[in-house]
CSV table of C-alpha atoms and ligand atoms in Angstrom, one decimal:
chain,number,residue,atom,x,y,z
A,287,UNK,CA,-29.4,-173.5,41.7
A,288,UNK,CA,-30.2,-171.5,43.9
A,289,UNK,CA,-31.6,-172.8,47.6
A,290,UNK,CA,-32.2,-170.6,50.9
A,291,UNK,CA,-30.0,-172.1,53.9
A,292,UNK,CA,-32.0,-170.8,56.5
A,293,UNK,CA,-34.4,-168.4,55.3
A,294,UNK,CA,-37.4,-171.0,54.5
A,295,UNK,CA,-37.0,-173.1,58.1
A,296,UNK,CA,-39.8,-172.1,60.1
A,297,UNK,CA,-37.3,-170.2,62.0
A,298,UNK,CA,-37.3,-167.3,60.2
A,299,UNK,CA,-40.5,-167.9,58.5
A,300,UNK,CA,-42.7,-167.8,61.4
A,301,UNK,CA,-42.0,-164.8,63.9
A,302,UNK,CA,-45.2,-165.4,66.0
A,303,UNK,CA,-47.1,-168.4,65.7
A,304,UNK,CA,-49.7,-166.8,63.5
A,305,UNK,CA,-46.8,-164.3,61.4
A,306,UNK,CA,-45.3,-165.2,58.6
A,307,UNK,CA,-42.4,-163.3,56.8
A,308,UNK,CA,-41.2,-164.1,53.0
A,309,UNK,CA,-38.4,-161.4,52.7
A,310,UNK,CA,-35.8,-163.5,53.2
A,311,UNK,CA,-37.0,-166.1,50.5
A,312,UNK,CA,-39.4,-163.4,48.2
A,313,UNK,CA,-36.2,-161.4,47.7
A,314,UNK,CA,-34.2,-165.1,47.1
A,315,UNK,CA,-36.9,-165.9,44.5
A,316,UNK,CA,-37.0,-162.5,42.7
A,317,UNK,CA,-32.8,-162.9,42.7
A,318,UNK,CA,-33.5,-166.3,41.0
A,319,UNK,CA,-35.8,-165.4,38.5
A,320,UNK,CA,-34.5,-162.7,37.2
A,321,UNK,CA,-30.8,-164.3,36.6
A,322,UNK,CA,-32.2,-167.2,35.7
A,323,UNK,CA,-31.5,-169.3,37.8
A,324,UNK,CA,-34.3,-171.8,39.4
A,325,UNK,CA,-34.3,-172.0,43.6
A,326,UNK,CA,-35.2,-175.3,45.5
A,327,UNK,CA,-37.6,-175.1,48.4
A,328,UNK,CA,-36.1,-176.0,52.0
A,329,UNK,CA,-37.3,-176.6,53.6
A,330,UNK,CA,-41.1,-177.2,55.1
A,331,UNK,CA,-40.8,-180.4,57.8
A,332,UNK,CA,-37.4,-180.5,60.1
A,333,UNK,CA,-36.4,-181.5,63.3
A,334,UNK,CA,-35.1,-178.6,63.9
A,335,UNK,CA,-34.8,-174.1,62.9
A,336,UNK,CA,-38.1,-174.8,64.7
A,337,UNK,CA,-38.9,-170.9,66.2
A,338,UNK,CA,-39.3,-170.3,69.8
A,339,UNK,CA,-42.6,-170.6,70.8
A,340,UNK,CA,-42.8,-173.6,69.0
A,341,UNK,CA,-42.6,-175.8,72.2
A,342,UNK,CA,-45.1,-174.4,74.5
A,343,UNK,CA,-47.7,-173.7,71.0
A,344,UNK,CA,-48.0,-177.0,69.4
A,345,UNK,CA,-49.7,-180.2,71.5
A,346,UNK,CA,-51.3,-183.1,70.1
A,347,UNK,CA,-54.4,-181.9,69.3
A,348,UNK,CA,-53.7,-178.8,67.1
A,349,UNK,CA,-49.6,-180.5,66.0
A,350,UNK,CA,-51.3,-181.4,62.6
A,351,UNK,CA,-53.3,-178.2,61.6
A,352,UNK,CA,-50.2,-176.2,62.3
A,353,UNK,CA,-48.1,-178.4,60.3
A,354,UNK,CA,-50.5,-179.2,57.3
A,355,UNK,CA,-51.7,-175.1,57.0
A,356,UNK,CA,-48.3,-174.6,57.2
A,357,UNK,CA,-47.3,-176.7,54.3
A,358,UNK,CA,-51.2,-175.3,52.6
A,359,UNK,CA,-49.1,-171.6,52.4
A,360,UNK,CA,-45.5,-171.4,51.9
A,361,UNK,CA,-46.4,-174.4,49.0
A,362,UNK,CA,-49.6,-171.9,47.5
A,363,UNK,CA,-47.6,-168.7,47.7
A,364,UNK,CA,-44.9,-169.9,45.5
A,365,UNK,CA,-46.5,-172.2,43.4
A,366,UNK,CA,-45.2,-173.1,40.4
A,367,UNK,CA,-42.0,-171.4,40.6
A,368,UNK,CA,-40.0,-174.2,43.0
A,369,UNK,CA,-37.8,-176.7,41.2
A,370,UNK,CA,-38.6,-178.8,44.7
A,371,UNK,CA,-39.3,-179.2,47.2
A,372,UNK,CA,-37.8,-180.9,50.6
A,373,UNK,CA,-40.8,-182.0,52.5
A,374,UNK,CA,-39.7,-184.1,55.1
A,375,UNK,CA,-35.3,-183.4,57.0
A,376,UNK,CA,-33.6,-185.9,57.8
A,377,UNK,CA,-37.1,-187.7,58.9
A,378,UNK,CA,-34.2,-191.6,59.7
A,379,UNK,CA,-32.6,-191.5,62.7
A,380,UNK,CA,-31.0,-194.7,64.1
A,381,UNK,CA,-29.4,-193.7,66.3
A,382,UNK,CA,-33.1,-192.3,68.0
A,383,UNK,CA,-33.4,-196.8,67.7
A,384,UNK,CA,-37.1,-197.3,66.8
A,385,UNK,CA,-38.2,-200.2,64.8
A,386,UNK,CA,-39.0,-198.0,61.9
A,387,UNK,CA,-36.1,-196.5,61.8
A,388,UNK,CA,-37.6,-193.2,61.8
A,389,UNK,CA,-36.0,-190.0,64.1
A,390,UNK,CA,-37.8,-189.3,67.6
A,391,UNK,CA,-38.7,-185.7,66.7
A,392,UNK,CA,-41.2,-183.2,68.1
A,393,UNK,CA,-42.8,-183.8,64.6
A,394,UNK,CA,-43.5,-187.8,65.7
A,395,UNK,CA,-43.8,-187.2,68.8
A,396,UNK,CA,-46.8,-185.0,68.5
A,397,UNK,CA,-48.4,-186.8,65.5
A,398,UNK,CA,-46.9,-190.4,65.8
A,399,UNK,CA,-45.1,-192.0,62.8
A,400,UNK,CA,-47.7,-191.2,60.2
A,401,UNK,CA,-46.7,-187.2,60.3
A,402,UNK,CA,-43.8,-187.4,56.9
A,403,UNK,CA,-47.0,-189.4,54.7
A,404,UNK,CA,-49.2,-186.7,55.9
A,405,UNK,CA,-46.6,-183.8,55.4
A,406,UNK,CA,-46.4,-185.1,51.6
A,407,UNK,CA,-50.0,-185.6,50.9
A,408,UNK,CA,-50.9,-182.2,51.9
A,409,UNK,CA,-47.3,-180.8,49.6
A,410,UNK,CA,-49.0,-182.7,46.2
A,411,UNK,CA,-52.7,-181.8,47.5
A,412,UNK,CA,-51.3,-177.2,47.3
A,413,UNK,CA,-49.6,-177.9,44.2
A,414,UNK,CA,-50.1,-180.8,41.9
A,415,UNK,CA,-47.2,-180.1,39.6
A,416,UNK,CA,-44.5,-180.1,42.6
A,417,UNK,CA,-41.3,-182.6,42.9
A,418,UNK,CA,-41.7,-183.3,46.5
A,419,UNK,CA,-38.2,-184.6,47.8
A,420,UNK,CA,-37.3,-186.7,51.0
A,421,UNK,CA,-33.9,-184.9,52.3
A,422,UNK,CA,-32.7,-187.2,54.0
A,423,UNK,CA,-29.2,-187.6,55.5
A,424,UNK,CA,-25.6,-190.5,56.3
A,425,UNK,CA,-26.1,-191.8,53.3
A,426,UNK,CA,-23.5,-191.8,51.5
A,427,UNK,CA,-20.7,-194.2,53.8
A,428,UNK,CA,-20.0,-197.9,54.3
A,429,UNK,CA,-21.0,-197.5,58.1
A,430,UNK,CA,-22.7,-199.7,60.1
A,431,UNK,CA,-24.8,-196.1,61.5
A,432,UNK,CA,-24.8,-195.2,57.4
A,433,UNK,CA,-26.0,-198.6,56.0
A,434,UNK,CA,-28.8,-198.9,59.4
A,435,UNK,CA,-30.2,-195.4,57.1
A,436,UNK,CA,-29.8,-196.7,53.7
A,437,UNK,CA,-32.4,-199.2,55.1
A,438,UNK,CA,-34.5,-197.6,56.9
A,439,UNK,CA,-34.9,-194.9,53.8
A,440,UNK,CA,-35.4,-197.8,50.7
A,441,UNK,CA,-38.1,-198.9,53.2
A,442,UNK,CA,-40.5,-196.0,53.6
A,443,UNK,CA,-39.5,-195.1,50.1
A,444,UNK,CA,-41.2,-198.8,48.8
A,445,UNK,CA,-44.2,-198.5,51.9
A,446,UNK,CA,-45.0,-195.1,49.9
A,447,UNK,CA,-44.6,-196.4,46.8
A,448,UNK,CA,-46.6,-199.0,47.2
A,449,UNK,CA,-49.7,-196.2,49.3
A,450,UNK,CA,-48.4,-194.4,46.9
A,451,UNK,CA,-47.9,-191.5,48.9
A,452,UNK,CA,-46.5,-188.7,46.7
A,453,UNK,CA,-42.7,-188.5,47.1
A,454,UNK,CA,-40.7,-187.5,43.5
A,455,UNK,CA,-36.9,-187.9,44.8
A,456,UNK,CA,-34.6,-189.6,47.5
A,457,UNK,CA,-32.8,-185.5,48.5
A,458,UNK,CA,-29.3,-187.4,49.3
A,459,UNK,CA,-28.0,-184.1,51.5
A,460,UNK,CA,-23.6,-185.5,50.6
A,461,UNK,CA,-21.8,-183.9,54.1
A,462,UNK,CA,-19.2,-185.9,53.4
A,463,UNK,CA,-16.5,-185.6,56.2
A,464,UNK,CA,-12.8,-185.8,56.0
A,465,UNK,CA,-12.9,-187.9,59.5
A,466,UNK,CA,-13.9,-191.8,57.6
A,467,UNK,CA,-12.6,-193.1,55.0
A,468,UNK,CA,-14.9,-196.0,54.7
A,469,UNK,CA,-16.7,-195.1,51.5
A,470,UNK,CA,-17.9,-197.7,49.0
A,471,UNK,CA,-18.6,-197.2,46.0
A,472,UNK,CA,-19.7,-200.2,44.7
A,473,UNK,CA,-22.0,-200.7,47.4
A,474,UNK,CA,-23.4,-196.6,46.9
A,475,UNK,CA,-23.5,-197.2,43.5
A,476,UNK,CA,-26.1,-200.3,44.3
A,477,UNK,CA,-28.4,-197.9,47.2
A,478,UNK,CA,-28.8,-195.2,44.6
A,479,UNK,CA,-29.9,-198.6,41.4
A,480,UNK,CA,-32.2,-199.5,44.7
A,481,UNK,CA,-34.3,-196.2,45.0
A,482,UNK,CA,-34.1,-195.8,41.1
A,483,UNK,CA,-35.9,-198.4,40.7
A,484,UNK,CA,-38.7,-197.3,42.4
A,485,UNK,CA,-39.1,-194.6,40.0
A,486,UNK,CA,-38.0,-191.8,42.0
A,487,UNK,CA,-35.0,-189.2,40.9
A,488,UNK,CA,-32.3,-188.5,43.0
A,489,UNK,CA,-31.0,-185.2,44.0
A,490,UNK,CA,-27.7,-184.6,45.9
A,491,UNK,CA,-29.0,-181.3,47.8
A,492,UNK,CA,-26.1,-180.4,50.4
A,493,UNK,CA,-22.6,-181.8,48.3
A,494,UNK,CA,-20.0,-180.9,51.1
A,495,UNK,CA,-16.8,-182.3,52.9
A,496,UNK,CA,-15.0,-180.8,56.1
A,497,UNK,CA,-10.9,-180.7,55.5
A,498,UNK,CA,-11.1,-180.6,59.6
A,499,UNK,CA,-8.6,-183.7,59.3
A,500,UNK,CA,-6.4,-183.0,55.8
A,501,UNK,CA,-2.9,-181.0,55.3
A,502,UNK,CA,-3.0,-177.4,56.9
A,503,UNK,CA,-0.4,-176.8,53.1
A,504,UNK,CA,-3.4,-175.5,50.5
A,505,UNK,CA,-2.3,-177.1,47.6
A,506,UNK,CA,-2.5,-180.1,49.5
A,507,UNK,CA,-5.7,-179.5,51.0
A,508,UNK,CA,-7.8,-178.6,47.8
A,509,UNK,CA,-5.6,-181.5,46.0
A,510,UNK,CA,-7.6,-184.1,48.4
A,511,UNK,CA,-10.6,-181.7,49.0
A,512,UNK,CA,-10.8,-182.1,45.0
A,513,UNK,CA,-10.0,-186.3,44.4
A,514,UNK,CA,-13.0,-186.1,47.2
A,515,UNK,CA,-15.8,-184.6,45.3
A,516,UNK,CA,-14.5,-185.9,42.5
A,517,UNK,CA,-14.8,-190.1,43.2
A,518,UNK,CA,-18.3,-189.3,45.7
A,519,UNK,CA,-19.9,-187.5,42.2
A,520,UNK,CA,-18.2,-190.5,39.7
A,521,UNK,CA,-19.8,-193.2,42.3
A,522,UNK,CA,-23.3,-190.8,42.6
A,523,UNK,CA,-23.5,-189.7,38.4
A,524,UNK,CA,-22.9,-193.2,37.4
A,525,UNK,CA,-26.9,-194.0,38.5
A,526,UNK,CA,-28.9,-191.6,35.8
A,527,UNK,CA,-31.9,-191.2,38.2
A,528,UNK,CA,-29.0,-188.5,40.0
A,529,UNK,CA,-30.4,-185.3,38.0
A,530,UNK,CA,-29.1,-182.7,40.2
A,531,UNK,CA,-25.9,-181.3,42.4
A,532,UNK,CA,-25.9,-178.8,44.3
A,533,UNK,CA,-22.9,-177.9,46.9
A,534,UNK,CA,-24.1,-176.2,50.4
A,535,UNK,CA,-22.4,-173.5,49.8
A,536,UNK,CA,-20.4,-171.9,46.6
A,537,UNK,CA,-17.4,-170.3,48.4
A,538,UNK,CA,-15.8,-171.1,51.0
A,539,UNK,CA,-16.2,-167.0,52.5
A,540,UNK,CA,-19.7,-168.9,54.3
A,541,UNK,CA,-19.8,-172.2,54.4
A,542,UNK,CA,-21.9,-174.0,58.0
A,543,UNK,CA,-18.3,-175.9,57.8
A,544,UNK,CA,-16.4,-172.6,59.8
A,545,UNK,CA,-18.4,-172.5,62.9
A,546,UNK,CA,-19.4,-176.4,63.0
A,547,UNK,CA,-15.5,-178.5,61.9
A,548,UNK,CA,-13.5,-175.6,62.3
A,549,UNK,CA,-10.0,-176.5,62.2
A,550,UNK,CA,-7.1,-177.3,64.8
A,551,UNK,CA,-4.8,-174.9,63.9
A,552,UNK,CA,-7.4,-172.5,62.9
A,553,UNK,CA,-7.0,-172.8,59.4
A,554,UNK,CA,-10.1,-171.6,57.4
A,555,UNK,CA,-11.6,-173.8,55.7
A,556,UNK,CA,-11.3,-175.0,51.9
A,557,UNK,CA,-14.5,-176.8,51.6
A,558,UNK,CA,-16.6,-175.1,48.6
A,559,UNK,CA,-16.1,-174.8,44.8
A,560,UNK,CA,-14.5,-171.0,45.3
A,561,UNK,CA,-12.4,-169.6,47.1
A,562,UNK,CA,-13.6,-166.8,49.2
A,563,UNK,CA,-12.2,-164.2,46.9
A,564,UNK,CA,-15.4,-166.2,44.4
A,565,UNK,CA,-12.0,-168.1,42.0
A,566,UNK,CA,-12.1,-171.4,40.8
A,567,UNK,CA,-10.4,-174.5,43.0
A,568,UNK,CA,-9.2,-178.1,41.9
A,569,UNK,CA,-12.9,-178.9,43.8
A,570,UNK,CA,-14.6,-176.6,41.3
A,571,UNK,CA,-12.6,-178.5,38.2
A,572,UNK,CA,-12.6,-181.9,40.3
A,573,UNK,CA,-16.3,-181.2,39.7
A,574,UNK,CA,-17.3,-180.5,36.2
A,575,UNK,CA,-14.6,-183.0,35.4
A,576,UNK,CA,-17.4,-185.6,37.5
A,577,UNK,CA,-20.3,-184.3,35.2
A,578,UNK,CA,-18.1,-183.6,31.9
A,579,UNK,CA,-17.9,-187.7,32.7
A,580,UNK,CA,-20.9,-188.9,34.1
A,581,UNK,CA,-23.2,-191.4,31.5
A,582,UNK,CA,-25.0,-189.0,28.8
A,583,UNK,CA,-29.1,-188.6,30.4
A,584,UNK,CA,-30.1,-186.3,27.4
A,585,UNK,CA,-31.9,-189.1,26.0
A,586,UNK,CA,-33.5,-189.6,29.1
A,587,UNK,CA,-37.7,-188.2,30.2
B,31,G3I,O1,-29.9,-165.0,60.9
B,31,G3I,C1,-29.9,-165.4,62.6
B,31,G3I,C2,-29.2,-164.2,62.9
B,31,G3I,O2,-30.8,-163.2,63.0
B,31,G3I,C3,-28.8,-163.7,64.8
B,31,G3I,O3,-28.6,-162.8,65.3
B,31,G3I,C4,-28.2,-165.3,64.2
B,31,G3I,C5,-27.4,-165.3,66.2
B,31,G3I,O4,-27.3,-166.1,66.0
B,31,G3I,O5,-28.8,-166.1,64.6
B,31,G3I,C6,-28.7,-166.4,62.7
B,31,G3I,O6,-29.9,-167.9,62.2
B,31,G3I,C7,-29.0,-168.6,61.6
B,31,G3I,C8,-28.9,-169.0,60.8
B,31,G3I,O7,-28.0,-170.5,60.4
B,31,G3I,C9,-28.3,-167.8,59.3
B,31,G3I,O8,-27.6,-167.6,59.9
B,31,G3I,C10,-29.2,-170.0,62.9
B,31,G3I,O9,-28.3,-169.2,64.2
B,31,G3I,C11,-27.7,-171.1,62.5
B,31,G3I,O10,-28.6,-172.1,63.3
B,31,G3I,C12,-28.9,-171.2,61.4
B,31,G3I,O11,-28.1,-172.3,61.1
B,31,G3I,C13,-28.9,-172.5,59.4
B,31,G3I,C14,-28.7,-174.7,60.3
B,31,G3I,O12,-29.0,-175.3,58.7
B,31,G3I,C15,-29.3,-174.6,61.1
B,31,G3I,O13,-31.0,-173.2,60.7
B,31,G3I,C16,-27.2,-173.4,58.9
B,31,G3I,O14,-26.7,-172.8,58.1
B,31,G3I,C17,-27.7,-174.2,57.8
B,31,G3I,O15,-26.0,-174.5,57.1
B,31,G3I,C18,-27.8,-176.2,58.5
B,31,G3I,O16,-27.7,-176.1,57.7
B,31,G3I,C19,-28.7,-177.7,57.6
B,31,G3I,C20,-29.8,-178.3,55.9
B,31,G3I,O17,-30.7,-177.4,57.1
B,31,G3I,C21,-30.4,-179.2,56.2
B,31,G3I,N1,-28.6,-180.2,56.8
B,31,G3I,C22,-28.1,-179.9,57.8
B,31,G3I,C23,-27.1,-179.0,57.4
B,31,G3I,C24,-25.8,-178.2,58.7
B,31,G3I,O18,-26.4,-177.8,59.2
């Protein structure tokens, strides 16, 4: 399954307030269709990757129209052709210290907390058959911050279920990190179960792990990275509501972590299932093993 890492964000799609440039995502969808692959939509509403014109153009009186028009234009263009949409990205951020846990984004400042619900309702009205996803980071670790993110996410999803807001799945980004050893499989599984109990599906949407703090030796580093993938996915896949696993990129040749979490020793990062020559790495086999070991999903819906 393909996911455009940048090409469907506002900064790429919206060169000016009244123009759309679909060249890159059109190309990608065509490639996917010609090669028997599915494609995800990423992402309709986010606080990052906004175009330069955004701050001077979008104001409280036009923000809802501009957001809704964007969603309607993009979703209708690809209606019926996208596996699932990340409708709102990283909406929760307890570090912003709001009582509802919502991130204090430009959208929230312009439209208030209701922008999340509005975005989902607009996407559903445009393509009623689409799988709509709330995509969220910082849900994985047994840390106070991630625990607060899990709680705020559950509160939001529960409220959405009660109010019949069309959210069909939670996307768990899963950018794991070598800096954080506190992963508690039981606690994480318990969270997944609580999401599943809301009749929502779960997608692992952006899985990777930086190798900043791991050994320099390649064999040793690859082994640790592989073990981390296996540990995490074994926990995640034990919950049958988890229907997809996507890594954030395929090969070490091209990963955002080279820029975001480079190694102090300047060695190239080794964070994805394939190396920079597209050879299988232990991480690939670890992911395959976790999938092979997962409970059977074929008897489900
Ligand atoms: O395409 C332009 C190019 O024309 C320009 O010359 C160049 C100069 O900076 O920038 C290029 O755009 C870059 C784009 O990636 C494509 O490579 C942006 O600067 C850069 O900011 C952008 O970074 C992406 C980032 O999201 C922001 O959109 C990363 O590749 C992408 O991995 C990252 O992905 C996010 C997810 O969407 C949400 N979750 C977290 C994840 C990691 O931050």
